[in-house]
Amino acid sequence: MPRAQSRYVCQACGAVAPKWAGKCESCGEWNTLVEEAAVEAGPPKGLGRGRGKKLDFVALSGTSAGAPRRVSGIAEFDRVCGGGLVPGSAILVGGDPGIGKSTLLLQVAARLARTGAGCAYISGEEAIDQVRLRAARLGLAEAPVRLAAATSVRDIVASLDASDLDLVVIDSIQTMYVDTLDSAPGTVSQVRAAAQELIRLAKRRGFALLLVGHVTKEGLIAGPRVLEHMVDTVLYFEGERGHQFRILRAVKNRFGPTDEIGVFEMTDAGLAEVSNPSALFLGERRGHVAGSAVFAGMEGTRPMLVEIQALVAPSPYGTPRRAVVGWDGNRLAMVTAVLDARCGLSLGGRDIYLNVAGGLRIAEPAADLAVAAALVSALSDRPVPPETVVFGEIGLAGEVRAVSQMDARLKEAGKLGFTAAFAPPRRGGSKPRAGDVAVTEIAHLRQLVDLFEPEARAA
Ligand SMILES: Nc1ncnc2c1ncn2[C@@H]1O[C@H](COP(=O)(O)OP(=O)(O)O)[C@@H](O)[C@H]1O
Ligand SMILES: [Mg+2]
Ligand SMILES: [Zn+2]
């Protein structure tokens, strides 16, 4: 075998460069190129002479009975997976170190094992004792999970191929190595090769494979992104430092929707499911203060109320400060510009701080109107009317557009004791079915501003 040549692989995106460089040409990340031995030397050789087997073509109609999904009983997890774990599928669970991936997956494995499923937990990061300590702390020590500490994919494949399992957790994929490669564990080549072997085994043996992948900023070890196209499902586990709750988010799912989230709270006894997130996110709301609006949002199929807070202050500098937590800064710039241009406000020259309370991250344009309400409220120093939720998308002309699932949003608001809503008019002019919630229809942003008094229109 010819000596393998080296090449430089970006640990963030997997792009290959012949020479080292400070910045990856492909994704623009800095300091992510790491020298790795080339896997195969020479150009691909084509198919050669061997004969292929004839394929059996079938009709599009007809059914193949899928194996039933494995339901862990942790509803927040099962829902994000699309209704349980699909046998033979590979799921990547990415997240920052310390966010709670090991905790979550140990809980999933233990719950599933208690239902009689065969579950293995393979730790490449922590020693047996450490995992046992965690299991004891979580009250899971008695669950019939098969635990091993290993990093050699060859050993793992040899052990798993012989046993009858429904779920295998690999914690983490960045600690695993394939001994036919020269590269160090954690490099793109190793992470990919290890994942490929394990995924192939999962398909052959029909167990669900959960791969833990640390998200890294430094680029010294490969991030989960390089695996995203290889697995069936990609879940990210996220949360803000200093906040108790964690969100599991599906960003890719061959077997289910991708806009579902699961909400958990990190407690001493592990991750507790939060089945009513609105109550959690609104829990610390302090009555009626100016600059606060409750947004009736949707996360996947689930309505969720969150508080949006704004602070508007005269800017002492030439360039006003804009700080946004939990929302898109460009979207804020747009809403601010529309408020100034279409409603005569003067937000442009002021410092603006916007915060989605509790550390949740909102992506929906439906939050526009709630953000506008928080801003106008802050500027006029008048609170949003009590027990009112707000939602609606804002267009550049200042028009407020209908958003999806208006009934579900209003219903959730009613359920949590809200009695009023600022909402866009319905398409087709039908009245919203709002139950106990009195809807004030806002067709243009100016109507919202007028609700807060013309004072808001600072000259
Ligand atoms: N003894 C403990 N008591 C309470 N919480 C703990 C304890 N040890 C760890 N934790 C919590 O668990 C988190 C680590 O979770 P872990 O599952 O190891 O994360 P990851 O696998 O994503 O790196 C810590 O950030 C902390 O919040
Ligand atoms: Mg861990
Ligand atoms: Zn790159």
CSV table of N, CA, C and O and ligand atoms in Angstrom, one decimal, residues 95-105 121 125-126 134 137 171 212 214 237 241 244 246 266-271, ligand 1:
chain,number,residue,atom,x,y,z
A,95,GLY,N,-25.2,18.9,20.7
A,95,GLY,CA,-25.4,19.9,21.8
A,95,GLY,C,-24.1,20.3,22.4
A,95,GLY,O,-23.1,19.6,22.3
A,96,ASP,N,-24.1,21.4,23.1
A,96,ASP,CA,-22.9,21.9,23.8
A,96,ASP,C,-22.5,20.9,24.9
A,96,ASP,O,-23.4,20.3,25.5
A,97,PRO,N,-21.2,20.8,25.2
A,97,PRO,CA,-20.8,20.0,26.4
A,97,PRO,C,-21.5,20.5,27.6
A,97,PRO,O,-21.6,21.7,27.8
A,98,GLY,N,-22.0,19.6,28.4
A,98,GLY,CA,-22.6,20.0,29.7
A,98,GLY,C,-24.1,20.3,29.6
A,98,GLY,O,-24.7,20.7,30.6
A,99,ILE,N,-24.6,20.3,28.4
A,99,ILE,CA,-26.0,20.7,28.3
A,99,ILE,C,-27.0,19.6,28.8
A,99,ILE,O,-28.1,19.9,29.2
A,100,GLY,N,-26.5,18.4,28.8
A,100,GLY,CA,-27.4,17.3,29.4
A,100,GLY,C,-27.6,16.2,28.4
A,100,GLY,O,-28.6,15.4,28.6
A,101,LYS,N,-26.8,16.0,27.4
A,101,LYS,CA,-27.0,14.9,26.5
A,101,LYS,C,-26.9,13.5,27.1
A,101,LYS,O,-27.8,12.7,26.9
A,102,SER,N,-25.9,13.4,27.9
A,102,SER,CA,-25.7,12.0,28.5
A,102,SER,C,-26.8,11.8,29.5
A,102,SER,O,-27.3,10.6,29.5
A,103,THR,N,-27.2,12.8,30.2
A,103,THR,CA,-28.3,12.6,31.1
A,103,THR,C,-29.6,12.2,30.4
A,103,THR,O,-30.3,11.2,30.8
A,104,LEU,N,-29.9,12.9,29.3
A,104,LEU,CA,-31.1,12.6,28.6
A,104,LEU,C,-31.1,11.2,28.0
A,104,LEU,O,-32.1,10.5,28.2
A,105,LEU,N,-30.0,10.8,27.4
A,105,LEU,CA,-30.0,9.5,26.7
A,105,LEU,C,-29.9,8.4,27.7
A,105,LEU,O,-30.4,7.3,27.4
A,121,TYR,N,-25.8,1.0,26.5
A,121,TYR,CA,-25.2,2.4,26.6
A,121,TYR,C,-23.7,2.3,26.6
A,121,TYR,O,-23.1,1.7,27.5
A,125,GLU,N,-16.6,8.4,26.9
A,125,GLU,CA,-16.1,9.6,27.6
A,125,GLU,C,-15.9,9.4,29.1
A,125,GLU,O,-15.0,10.0,29.7
A,126,GLU,N,-16.9,8.7,29.6
A,126,GLU,CA,-16.8,8.6,31.1
A,126,GLU,C,-16.6,7.1,31.4
A,126,GLU,O,-16.9,6.2,30.7
A,134,ARG,N,-24.1,8.6,37.9
A,134,ARG,CA,-25.2,9.4,37.4
A,134,ARG,C,-26.5,8.6,37.4
A,134,ARG,O,-27.5,9.1,37.8
A,137,ARG,N,-27.8,8.8,40.9
A,137,ARG,CA,-28.4,10.1,41.2
A,137,ARG,C,-29.7,10.3,40.5
A,137,ARG,O,-30.6,10.9,41.0
A,171,ASP,N,-21.9,7.4,23.3
A,171,ASP,CA,-21.7,8.7,24.0
A,171,ASP,C,-20.2,8.9,24.1
A,171,ASP,O,-19.6,8.3,25.0
A,212,VAL,N,-24.3,10.5,20.3
A,212,VAL,CA,-24.1,11.9,20.9
A,212,VAL,C,-23.0,12.6,20.1
A,212,VAL,O,-22.0,12.0,19.8
A,214,HIS,N,-20.9,16.2,20.3
A,214,HIS,CA,-20.6,17.5,20.9
A,214,HIS,C,-20.5,18.6,19.9
A,214,HIS,O,-19.8,18.4,18.9
A,237,PHE,N,-29.9,19.6,21.2
A,237,PHE,CA,-30.3,19.8,22.6
A,237,PHE,C,-29.7,21.1,23.0
A,237,PHE,O,-28.5,21.3,23.0
A,241,ARG,N,-27.2,29.1,29.3
A,241,ARG,CA,-26.5,29.0,30.5
A,241,ARG,C,-27.2,29.7,31.6
A,241,ARG,O,-27.7,30.8,31.3
A,244,GLN,N,-32.7,26.9,33.6
A,244,GLN,CA,-32.9,25.5,34.0
A,244,GLN,C,-33.4,24.7,32.9
A,244,GLN,O,-33.3,23.5,32.8
A,246,ARG,N,-34.2,23.1,29.1
A,246,ARG,CA,-33.5,22.6,27.9
A,246,ARG,C,-34.5,22.3,26.8
A,246,ARG,O,-35.6,21.9,27.1
A,266,MET,N,-33.8,20.9,33.8
A,266,MET,CA,-32.7,20.2,34.5
A,266,MET,C,-32.9,20.3,36.0
A,266,MET,O,-32.9,21.4,36.5
A,267,THR,N,-33.0,19.2,36.6
A,267,THR,CA,-33.2,19.2,38.0
A,267,THR,C,-32.1,18.2,38.6
A,267,THR,O,-31.4,17.6,37.9
A,268,ASP,N,-32.0,18.2,40.0
A,268,ASP,CA,-31.1,17.3,40.6
A,268,ASP,C,-31.3,15.8,40.2
A,268,ASP,O,-30.4,15.0,40.1
A,269,ALA,N,-32.6,15.5,40.0
A,269,ALA,CA,-33.0,14.1,39.6
A,269,ALA,C,-33.0,13.9,38.1
A,269,ALA,O,-33.6,13.0,37.6
A,270,GLY,N,-32.3,14.8,37.4
A,270,GLY,CA,-32.2,14.6,35.9
A,270,GLY,C,-33.2,15.6,35.2
A,270,GLY,O,-33.6,16.5,35.7
A,271,LEU,N,-33.5,15.2,33.9
A,271,LEU,CA,-34.3,16.1,33.1
A,271,LEU,C,-35.8,15.7,33.3
A,271,LEU,O,-36.2,14.6,33.1
B,1,LIG,N1,-24.5,16.1,40.9
B,1,LIG,C1,-25.3,16.8,40.2
B,1,LIG,N2,-26.4,17.3,40.6
B,1,LIG,C2,-27.3,18.0,39.8
B,1,LIG,N3,-27.0,18.2,38.6
B,1,LIG,C3,-25.9,17.8,38.0
B,1,LIG,C4,-25.0,17.0,38.8
B,1,LIG,N4,-24.0,16.7,38.0
B,1,LIG,C5,-24.3,17.2,36.8
B,1,LIG,N5,-25.4,17.8,36.8
B,1,LIG,C6,-26.1,18.5,35.7
B,1,LIG,O1,-25.9,17.8,34.5
B,1,LIG,C7,-25.3,18.6,33.5
B,1,LIG,C8,-24.3,17.7,32.7
B,1,LIG,O2,-25.1,16.9,32.0
B,1,LIG,P1,-24.4,15.9,31.0
B,1,LIG,O3,-25.6,14.9,30.7
B,1,LIG,O4,-23.2,15.3,31.5
B,1,LIG,O5,-24.1,16.8,29.7
B,1,LIG,P2,-23.4,16.4,28.3
B,1,LIG,O6,-23.5,14.9,28.2
B,1,LIG,O7,-24.3,17.1,27.3
B,1,LIG,O8,-22.1,16.9,28.3
B,1,LIG,C9,-24.5,19.6,34.3
B,1,LIG,O9,-24.4,20.8,33.5
B,1,LIG,C10,-25.4,19.9,35.4
B,1,LIG,O10,-26.4,20.8,35.1
